XYZ file of C-alpha atoms in Angstrom:
667
model
C 53.055 13.491 10.474
C 53.269 10.430 8.213
C 56.003 8.070 9.332
C 57.167 5.606 6.690
C 60.069 3.419 5.727
C 62.270 6.336 4.789
C 61.909 7.891 8.311
C 62.476 4.510 9.978
C 65.673 3.889 7.992
C 66.871 7.436 8.804
C 66.441 6.777 12.479
C 68.110 3.394 12.257
C 71.056 5.005 10.435
C 71.385 7.704 13.124
C 71.307 5.060 15.884
C 73.877 2.860 14.102
C 76.147 5.851 13.500
C 75.808 7.025 17.154
C 76.654 3.573 18.537
C 79.589 3.255 16.100
C 80.892 6.671 17.287
C 80.406 5.724 20.875
C 82.187 2.372 20.464
C 85.156 3.899 18.661
C 85.473 6.627 21.378
C 85.363 4.020 24.163
C 87.839 1.789 22.358
C 90.342 4.702 21.953
C 89.933 5.559 25.638
C 88.670 9.090 24.973
C 87.354 11.028 27.908
C 84.039 12.309 26.521
C 82.505 9.714 24.120
C 79.102 11.387 24.515
C 80.377 14.332 22.457
C 80.716 11.914 19.487
C 77.212 10.517 20.010
C 75.597 13.931 20.206
C 77.521 15.042 17.111
C 75.950 12.248 15.057
C 72.433 13.462 15.791
C 73.339 17.157 15.299
C 74.957 16.389 11.971
C 72.462 13.900 10.564
C 70.108 15.045 7.772
C 67.728 13.084 5.562
C 69.852 13.915 2.529
C 73.178 12.066 2.432
C 74.882 14.948 0.599
C 73.677 17.416 3.167
C 75.107 15.191 5.961
C 78.522 15.200 4.287
C 78.507 18.976 3.709
C 77.349 19.621 7.274
C 79.975 17.172 8.515
C 82.771 18.973 6.685
C 81.660 22.406 7.846
C 81.169 21.149 11.425
C 84.659 19.630 11.573
C 86.323 22.753 10.165
C 84.349 25.032 12.446
C 85.263 22.877 15.458
C 89.011 23.064 14.571
C 88.871 26.878 14.163
C 86.786 27.392 17.400
C 88.945 25.049 19.461
C 92.094 26.860 18.209
C 90.655 30.179 19.250
C 89.948 28.841 22.737
C 93.529 27.520 22.974
C 94.813 31.018 22.225
C 92.441 32.982 24.521
C 92.201 30.933 27.698
C 95.907 30.708 28.702
C 96.426 34.387 27.960
C 93.426 35.709 29.851
C 92.627 33.098 32.513
C 93.922 35.331 35.339
C 91.504 38.096 34.243
C 88.033 36.430 34.362
C 86.233 39.561 33.085
C 88.568 39.957 30.095
C 88.342 36.257 29.283
C 84.513 36.463 29.412
C 84.575 39.479 27.122
C 86.976 37.751 24.718
C 84.995 34.445 24.473
C 81.635 36.261 24.242
C 83.078 38.608 21.584
C 84.409 35.713 19.573
C 81.081 33.898 19.593
C 79.214 37.059 18.677
C 81.618 37.892 15.840
C 81.381 34.434 14.352
C 77.612 34.532 14.544
C 77.593 37.922 12.769
C 79.644 36.480 9.944
C 77.461 33.365 9.667
C 74.336 35.466 9.355
C 75.793 37.417 6.505
C 76.796 34.301 4.656
C 73.286 32.724 4.317
C 74.326 29.401 2.857
C 75.023 26.038 4.552
C 78.654 27.234 4.708
C 77.571 29.599 7.478
C 77.448 26.515 9.688
C 81.258 26.635 9.761
C 81.270 30.102 11.299
C 78.548 29.270 13.768
C 80.487 26.191 14.917
C 83.699 28.182 15.155
C 81.811 30.523 17.503
C 80.179 28.316 20.063
C 82.929 25.598 19.977
C 85.271 28.212 21.530
C 82.704 28.556 24.356
C 82.296 24.772 24.728
C 86.083 24.297 24.976
C 87.026 27.469 26.778
C 84.576 27.900 29.640
C 84.944 24.411 31.198
C 88.749 24.741 31.355
C 89.050 28.099 33.103
C 89.643 26.289 36.397
C 92.398 24.167 34.843
C 93.912 26.170 32.039
C 96.814 23.775 31.680
C 94.368 21.232 30.141
C 93.032 23.556 27.459
C 95.108 21.978 24.616
C 94.156 18.478 25.593
C 90.417 19.433 25.796
C 90.601 21.175 22.402
C 92.245 18.155 20.816
C 89.780 15.848 22.487
C 86.853 17.933 21.243
C 88.228 17.870 17.689
C 88.750 14.100 17.903
C 85.230 13.411 19.225
C 83.604 15.672 16.658
C 85.741 14.078 13.904
C 84.636 10.641 14.986
C 80.950 11.669 15.158
C 80.829 13.437 11.743
C 82.797 10.598 10.067
C 80.438 7.933 11.424
C 77.378 9.925 10.472
C 78.641 10.584 6.910
C 79.693 7.004 6.351
C 76.542 5.326 7.671
C 74.101 7.658 5.890
C 76.080 7.293 2.691
C 76.285 3.477 2.821
C 72.732 2.565 3.910
C 69.977 3.697 1.533
C 71.552 7.130 0.767
C 69.209 9.789 -0.435
C 71.072 11.735 -3.080
C 70.940 15.494 -3.181
C 71.367 15.353 -6.972
C 68.344 13.081 -7.400
C 66.184 15.402 -5.189
C 67.605 18.425 -6.990
C 66.568 16.980 -10.341
C 63.023 16.511 -8.971
C 62.989 20.073 -7.624
C 64.252 21.472 -10.940
C 61.472 19.678 -12.822
C 58.908 20.979 -10.360
C 60.298 24.528 -10.523
C 60.299 24.508 -14.314
C 56.692 23.129 -14.378
C 55.672 25.905 -12.009
C 57.339 28.545 -14.180
C 55.642 27.175 -17.372
C 52.273 27.020 -15.659
C 52.627 30.561 -14.424
C 53.584 31.845 -17.864
C 50.579 30.101 -19.392
C 48.242 31.452 -16.733
C 49.645 35.010 -17.073
C 49.035 34.908 -20.865
C 45.500 33.508 -20.544
C 42.642 35.622 -21.941
C 40.995 35.799 -18.573
C 43.024 36.517 -15.371
C 43.796 33.391 -13.255
C 43.183 33.635 -9.491
C 46.061 31.312 -8.752
C 48.630 33.464 -10.533
C 49.719 35.420 -7.392
C 50.134 32.178 -5.416
C 52.197 30.682 -8.273
C 54.356 33.755 -8.364
C 55.101 33.633 -4.596
C 55.867 29.941 -4.744
C 58.285 30.354 -7.626
C 60.094 33.208 -5.925
C 60.585 31.152 -2.752
C 61.601 28.038 -4.677
C 64.388 29.797 -6.529
C 66.061 30.745 -3.296
C 65.586 27.260 -1.989
C 67.328 25.954 -5.127
C 70.279 28.250 -4.340
C 70.628 26.802 -0.806
C 70.408 23.185 -2.033
C 73.101 23.869 -4.607
C 75.644 24.349 -1.831
C 75.295 20.635 -0.874
C 75.918 19.350 -4.358
C 79.754 19.160 -4.234
C 79.489 16.784 -1.249
C 76.825 14.549 -2.788
C 77.202 10.770 -3.270
C 75.964 10.728 -6.871
C 78.504 9.897 -9.621
C 77.348 12.663 -11.992
C 76.551 15.987 -10.314
C 75.584 19.331 -11.729
C 78.152 22.036 -11.181
C 77.532 25.039 -8.967
C 77.927 27.286 -11.990
C 75.164 25.374 -13.827
C 72.767 25.634 -10.928
C 73.592 29.336 -10.523
C 72.860 29.914 -14.198
C 69.540 28.129 -13.803
C 68.718 30.397 -10.873
C 69.516 33.425 -13.058
C 67.090 32.236 -15.738
C 64.278 32.089 -13.203
C 65.395 35.490 -11.907
C 64.642 36.919 -15.348
C 61.264 35.148 -15.619
C 59.675 36.706 -12.511
C 59.727 40.411 -13.595
C 59.188 39.561 -17.258
C 55.962 37.619 -16.723
C 54.675 40.216 -14.311
C 55.427 42.931 -16.884
C 53.719 41.054 -19.744
C 50.673 40.491 -17.600
C 50.513 44.184 -16.659
C 50.890 45.402 -20.289
C 48.096 43.066 -21.511
C 45.739 44.413 -18.904
C 46.686 48.011 -19.743
C 46.190 47.519 -23.488
C 42.859 45.742 -22.994
C 41.656 48.632 -20.834
C 42.102 51.047 -23.757
C 40.637 48.796 -26.460
C 41.135 45.501 -28.215
C 44.555 43.942 -28.400
C 45.611 43.930 -32.056
C 44.875 40.623 -33.769
C 48.492 39.898 -34.738
C 49.649 40.619 -31.180
C 46.844 38.544 -29.665
C 47.750 35.645 -31.955
C 51.418 35.872 -30.945
C 50.411 35.913 -27.216
C 48.230 32.841 -27.721
C 51.020 30.971 -29.541
C 53.547 31.786 -26.825
C 51.013 30.512 -24.256
C 50.734 27.219 -26.200
C 54.537 26.963 -26.413
C 54.808 27.501 -22.611
C 52.367 24.560 -22.115
C 54.006 22.398 -24.732
C 57.661 23.089 -25.602
C 57.385 21.199 -28.959
C 54.396 23.174 -30.139
C 56.454 26.061 -31.649
C 60.009 26.949 -32.433
C 61.109 29.667 -29.971
C 63.243 31.328 -32.662
C 60.178 31.851 -34.855
C 58.262 33.364 -31.964
C 61.098 35.818 -31.249
C 61.219 36.714 -34.983
C 57.498 37.408 -35.046
C 57.762 39.661 -32.010
C 60.675 41.617 -33.560
C 58.829 41.956 -36.912
C 55.652 43.320 -35.268
C 57.747 45.766 -33.143
C 59.698 46.953 -36.185
C 56.461 47.724 -38.000
C 55.282 49.998 -35.206
C 55.975 53.735 -35.107
C 54.665 54.695 -31.678
C 52.822 57.953 -31.636
C 50.548 57.614 -28.576
C 50.383 55.882 -25.226
C 48.465 52.826 -26.526
C 51.064 52.208 -29.233
C 53.805 52.627 -26.687
C 52.167 49.910 -24.551
C 51.967 47.610 -27.529
C 55.610 48.206 -28.478
C 56.625 47.605 -24.830
C 54.566 44.413 -24.695
C 56.263 43.053 -27.812
C 59.720 43.732 -26.349
C 58.776 41.985 -23.105
C 57.290 39.026 -25.048
C 60.562 38.569 -26.955
C 62.567 38.644 -23.708
C 60.108 36.208 -22.105
C 60.487 33.659 -24.901
C 64.271 33.883 -24.690
C 64.319 33.613 -20.988
C 61.951 30.570 -20.810
C 63.823 28.835 -23.619
C 67.132 29.339 -21.837
C 65.589 28.099 -18.570
C 64.457 24.949 -20.258
C 67.902 24.285 -21.741
C 69.721 24.855 -18.463
C 67.063 22.857 -16.493
C 67.586 19.889 -18.886
C 71.335 20.001 -18.239
C 70.818 20.165 -14.419
C 68.415 17.171 -14.586
C 70.889 15.158 -16.712
C 74.326 16.489 -15.656
C 76.142 13.685 -17.415
C 75.102 14.824 -20.877
C 77.286 17.146 -22.946
C 76.027 20.774 -22.562
C 74.885 22.557 -25.757
C 76.804 25.601 -26.950
C 74.175 28.050 -25.539
C 74.467 26.490 -22.092
C 78.249 26.704 -22.211
C 77.959 30.368 -23.120
C 75.781 31.038 -20.144
C 78.171 29.240 -17.845
C 81.146 31.160 -19.154
C 79.567 34.486 -18.187
C 78.118 33.280 -14.960
C 79.163 35.067 -11.785
C 78.583 34.304 -8.136
C 74.988 35.046 -7.162
C 74.873 37.504 -4.250
C 72.081 37.369 -1.693
C 70.379 39.966 0.516
C 72.356 40.803 3.684
C 70.857 42.553 6.671
C 73.882 43.975 8.508
C 71.941 45.822 11.299
C 69.890 42.712 12.151
C 73.004 40.538 12.112
C 74.682 43.040 14.439
C 71.672 43.005 16.829
C 71.789 39.174 16.848
C 75.478 39.336 17.712
C 74.743 41.862 20.507
C 72.100 39.562 21.916
C 74.483 36.624 21.962
C 77.248 38.762 23.564
C 74.829 39.993 26.281
C 73.520 36.523 27.095
C 76.948 34.952 27.454
C 78.231 37.919 29.427
C 75.259 37.787 31.808
C 75.898 34.122 32.541
C 79.575 34.817 33.055
C 78.881 37.684 35.398
C 76.583 35.560 37.553
C 79.171 32.770 37.484
C 82.004 35.111 38.584
C 79.978 36.757 41.364
C 78.602 33.579 42.890
C 81.442 31.117 42.148
C 78.726 28.683 41.030
C 80.519 25.450 39.982
C 78.169 24.929 37.018
C 78.333 28.508 35.748
C 80.362 27.364 32.731
C 77.448 25.148 31.606
C 75.075 28.127 31.659
C 77.456 30.272 29.510
C 77.996 27.413 27.058
C 74.295 26.666 26.626
C 73.504 30.357 26.188
C 76.060 30.530 23.324
C 74.647 27.440 21.647
C 70.994 28.441 21.948
C 71.638 32.004 20.623
C 73.569 30.622 17.629
C 71.103 27.813 16.817
C 68.144 30.138 16.212
C 69.725 33.368 15.025
C 68.359 33.039 11.457
C 64.752 33.136 12.579
C 62.821 36.445 12.590
C 61.728 35.971 16.169
C 63.917 33.315 17.773
C 62.231 33.428 21.159
C 59.384 30.912 20.410
C 61.970 28.443 19.050
C 64.189 29.068 22.078
C 61.165 28.518 24.323
C 60.576 25.201 22.557
C 64.198 24.287 23.088
C 63.723 25.026 26.807
C 60.557 22.919 26.969
C 62.081 19.899 25.270
C 65.243 20.232 27.295
C 63.041 20.027 30.398
C 61.269 17.033 28.860
C 64.600 15.217 28.544
C 65.475 15.552 32.184
C 63.172 12.794 33.553
C 64.456 10.493 30.868
C 68.082 11.349 31.765
C 67.295 10.744 35.483
C 65.739 7.387 34.686
C 68.812 6.247 32.786
C 71.330 7.659 35.248
C 69.916 6.347 38.450
C 67.958 3.220 37.367
C 69.159 1.727 34.080
C 72.826 2.589 33.487
C 73.979 1.001 36.764
C 72.748 -2.279 35.274
C 75.057 -2.009 32.197
C 77.920 -4.555 32.096
C 78.879 -4.377 28.394
C 78.681 -2.147 25.322
C 76.010 -4.436 23.877
C 73.827 -3.931 26.944
C 74.334 -0.179 26.761
C 73.295 -0.093 23.113
C 70.238 -2.164 23.862
C 69.158 0.116 26.671
C 69.707 3.284 24.629
C 67.786 1.988 21.615
C 64.255 2.997 22.675
C 65.264 6.447 23.810
C 67.131 7.176 20.552
C 65.164 5.320 17.863
C 61.750 6.871 18.554
C 62.972 10.516 18.591
C 65.123 9.690 15.557
C 62.030 8.744 13.526
C 60.273 11.991 14.497
C 63.420 14.041 13.755
C 63.085 13.009 10.120
C 59.810 14.988 9.976
C 60.376 18.755 9.515
C 57.620 19.670 11.957
C 59.239 17.614 14.775
C 62.897 18.253 14.014
C 63.060 21.347 16.253
C 61.479 19.399 19.142
C 63.469 16.195 18.934
C 66.875 17.859 18.547
C 66.895 19.489 22.033
C 65.533 16.286 23.474
C 68.355 14.261 21.975
C 70.993 16.863 22.841
C 69.709 17.001 26.411
C 69.787 13.194 26.639
C 73.290 12.838 25.273
C 74.644 15.704 27.371
C 72.818 14.655 30.522
C 74.052 11.039 30.370
C 77.588 12.244 29.778
C 78.732 8.701 28.978
C 82.402 8.086 29.835
C 84.660 5.117 30.463
C 84.137 5.513 34.225
C 80.431 5.767 35.014
C 79.286 7.841 38.070
C 75.778 9.018 38.979
C 75.866 12.154 41.166
C 72.439 13.501 42.121
C 73.824 16.895 43.135
C 75.832 17.200 39.905
C 72.786 16.199 37.817
C 70.602 18.821 39.585
C 73.179 21.603 39.278
C 73.891 20.736 35.626
C 70.220 20.706 34.804
C 69.584 24.070 36.444
C 72.556 25.560 34.576
C 71.214 24.277 31.220
C 67.825 25.873 31.895
C 69.483 29.126 33.078
C 71.517 29.290 29.902
C 68.480 28.903 27.658
C 66.568 31.482 29.798
C 69.404 33.985 29.465
C 69.418 33.484 25.670
C 65.646 34.066 25.560
C 65.797 37.261 27.613
C 68.712 38.744 25.632
C 67.119 37.887 22.300
C 63.803 39.368 23.350
C 65.459 42.597 24.457
C 67.716 43.022 21.486
C 66.353 41.666 18.255
C 62.999 39.885 18.110
C 60.744 40.982 15.258
C 57.666 39.578 13.659
C 57.044 38.710 9.999
C 55.517 42.130 9.312
C 58.600 43.942 10.683
C 60.856 41.581 8.679
C 58.881 42.483 5.541
C 59.317 46.181 6.134
C 63.075 45.792 6.628
C 63.403 43.859 3.372
C 61.494 46.445 1.427
C 63.496 49.337 2.898
C 66.664 47.607 1.852
C 65.288 47.357 -1.695
C 64.294 50.990 -1.727
C 67.749 52.095 -0.696
C 69.285 50.098 -3.535
C 66.772 51.435 -6.053
C 67.657 54.983 -4.978
C 71.369 54.173 -5.553
C 70.596 52.571 -8.922
C 68.672 55.642 -10.050
C 71.213 58.128 -8.784
C 74.288 56.275 -10.193
C 73.420 54.564 -13.483
C 75.999 51.878 -14.140
C 77.433 52.185 -10.629
C 76.342 48.744 -9.553
C 76.188 45.567 -11.751
C 72.625 44.900 -12.706
C 72.808 41.058 -12.328
C 73.992 41.423 -8.740
C 71.292 43.960 -7.888
C 68.600 41.871 -9.595
C 69.762 38.806 -7.691
C 69.503 40.527 -4.338
C 66.088 41.892 -5.205
C 64.851 38.474 -6.263
C 66.198 36.990 -3.080
C 64.209 39.553 -1.151
C 61.109 38.545 -3.051
C 61.775 34.896 -2.121
C 62.210 35.861 1.487
C 59.050 37.843 1.407
C 57.216 34.967 -0.247
C 58.331 32.578 2.501
C 56.763 34.889 5.089
C 53.425 35.503 3.272
C 51.586 32.851 5.302
C 52.437 34.741 8.514
C 51.385 38.182 7.260
C 48.154 40.173 7.443
C 46.482 40.890 4.072
C 47.833 44.411 3.898
C 51.369 43.197 4.437
C 50.857 40.477 1.825
C 49.917 43.084 -0.786
C 52.921 45.178 0.143
C 55.181 42.154 -0.035
C 54.148 41.240 -3.544
C 54.699 44.852 -4.627
C 58.400 43.966 -4.427
C 58.006 42.375 -7.872
C 56.982 45.788 -9.244
C 60.066 47.335 -7.689
C 62.177 44.586 -9.304
C 60.795 45.700 -12.681
C 61.457 49.364 -11.823
C 65.173 48.574 -11.318
C 65.328 46.765 -14.701
C 63.743 49.736 -16.368
C 66.182 52.172 -14.713
C 69.078 50.134 -15.941
C 67.749 50.175 -19.464
C 67.925 53.986 -19.619
C 71.242 54.452 -21.424
C 73.280 57.075 -19.610
C 75.355 57.930 -22.633
C 72.754 60.339 -24.083
C 72.032 62.259 -20.870
C 74.322 65.132 -21.852
C 71.993 65.904 -24.707
C 68.821 64.999 -22.794
C 68.680 66.510 -19.369
C 65.187 65.092 -18.815
C 66.631 61.692 -18.090
C 69.019 63.035 -15.433
C 66.151 64.950 -13.779
C 63.948 61.849 -13.938
C 66.584 59.740 -12.270
C 67.059 62.351 -9.552
C 63.316 62.400 -8.867
C 63.155 58.542 -8.701
C 66.172 58.445 -6.361
C 64.597 61.074 -4.124
C 61.333 59.167 -4.032
C 62.958 55.887 -2.920
C 65.182 57.646 -0.395
C 62.030 59.196 1.118
C 60.345 55.764 1.153
C 63.330 54.198 2.908
C 63.046 56.965 5.584
C 59.319 56.271 5.886
C 58.309 59.759 4.682
C 56.169 58.980 1.626
C 54.149 56.035 0.408
C 53.318 56.975 -3.201
C 55.023 58.885 -6.005
C 53.801 62.449 -6.541
C 52.442 64.103 -9.646
C 55.811 65.786 -10.390
C 57.306 62.393 -11.119
C 54.494 61.648 -13.583
C 55.193 64.960 -15.361
C 58.865 64.078 -15.563
C 58.043 60.704 -17.149
C 55.633 62.259 -19.629
C 58.248 64.860 -20.563
C 60.947 62.222 -21.083
C 58.602 60.143 -23.187
C 57.630 63.188 -25.282
C 61.310 64.007 -25.845
C 62.044 60.456 -26.954
C 59.037 60.384 -29.294
C 60.236 63.573 -30.964
C 63.563 62.049 -31.955
C 64.075 60.473 -35.357
C 64.495 57.566 -35.206
C 62.788 57.094 -31.819
C 65.066 55.326 -29.296
C 63.259 52.022 -28.903
C 65.037 50.835 -25.761
C 64.578 54.097 -23.986
C 60.863 54.277 -24.828
C 60.415 50.753 -23.581
C 62.107 51.567 -20.270
C 60.141 54.840 -19.825
C 56.886 53.097 -20.605
C 57.695 50.442 -18.076
C 58.526 53.017 -15.419
C 55.263 54.913 -15.989
C 53.234 51.723 -15.678
C 55.008 50.632 -12.574
C 54.832 54.041 -10.785
C 51.377 55.052 -12.022
C 49.417 51.967 -13.078
C 46.118 53.947 -12.838
C 47.300 56.869 -14.978
C 45.673 57.295 -18.385
C 47.240 58.317 -21.627
C 50.014 60.817 -22.059
C 49.213 64.345 -20.937
C 51.057 66.567 -23.439
C 50.226 69.739 -21.556
C 51.701 68.276 -18.425
C 54.740 67.021 -20.320
C 55.316 70.454 -21.800
C 55.049 72.047 -18.366
């Protein structure tokens, strides 16, 4: 709730941009200048780069949506039901695509959806004006986004690149602190909290990276560089968790060998201070200790597995530091190792929930169609307003697990705007005799909410207040104050929000616990596929989706019961399971049928988990693992990578199991 100079300047910028947009629209003689004013507030963000990206996406989405309305309305205006179905279907389809995108670019699809409703529904009574209204809408939106982008970029701009550099430093410090805590002799209580924060921050970094191409900074990191940085942190999460687990398992069966303990302590010191050791020497020490081992029992397998994970951890943290330094100082020439990472970098895919996106689209379709049905049956003059608002409100909050509380807040703050609108319409605006007077009268009503809008906690409250104010005033070149029209329009707005709430509640509301279970089931289905078809799906893409789910789970941890929190953090263990499965080389399975049988059992287990049939692996899977480990140990030389993967799977599936049971393996 702290309001400072930054928030005051943001509000002043919004007001200046809104008045500039209003003045330009009046000067050009446009029919709906209030569209431009409202657009400024909808587009404005505290980050100047975010404003520009949102402005570009909003303008493109408006053009697409307006074009769709121009096509649909003249063709179907004589069939109101078909037109309602077409417009509702368009909005729902665009919302479906926007929910699958999950980047700021999704704003384009959302705008393309509800812009068609904003342009199409008001013109059904005069379809001959559809092209003019579409062009007018595009002009007003263009003026609004241009004014917002120019003012926010010119007056104390807040660079995305500068903030990104700060976030990268923070993220790297979090990763280094977590590595050091995980390698500490005694377990740290804060380790779980650090792990959750890091997982959520990696996904936040991905979202921020979308704004970078639109930033005002002269030197900006590339999207490929930021994606490579995300990948480095993707690797760290399962590696640190695996190292932590192996250290606990080895300590439970006896002392950690002195040479290994010394290596762990040195890696911990290097994580705290990057100049303390040469990472290449740490990797060489881990390889030398591993080469000297000839695993013959479970304890030695754990030690060999720990050394492999330590080597990978050092390489991953060292790469993360190099890429982070390049992201913080994008103007510097990248070292050869960073260039190699960039050359192999691919697009980072995120988790997509198709059924939930479909349910959201169904809710939007139902809300719009319900408003249209009431409009058609009653011939209510303001029915178009209800259908438009239903489309907007459904789209605005579709990304939330349970949109209804946010929609209820939108309804409350829309109601709160109505007395203010009435005061201006019937008492203050009749006194206006010049643009300067208008700006002076609007200043208190816009500047105070603008300051609060800069605060994340108040953004969702002030936005409907400002949208309701701008839409209710409906400032045009010819001012009229119609009490009946104001009342009907207000009722229509509230009816549209109510329709959105009812449809959303019936079709797709779910709490944080339900969202967690959906995320985990999606992960289980992919693990089953990964086990059944080795090499069928690229590991980096799978790992990226799994990490994204971990981040999504971490963002919901504060809203979960303790049991759900524990289940949510178990997703890290499942992330390691997938990495272990990918390490089992399929080339030797013709000679070793135990691996194929093991994969089949793992796939069956995760398919059953996805169906809700089982919660824990059965003893048969443990026997399969012991048999596969025994087979690998009998080979000369022993396949090191396969043993490491099998050891990891056994620890992840059966952390409480003791040493190898040779009788069980033989059976």
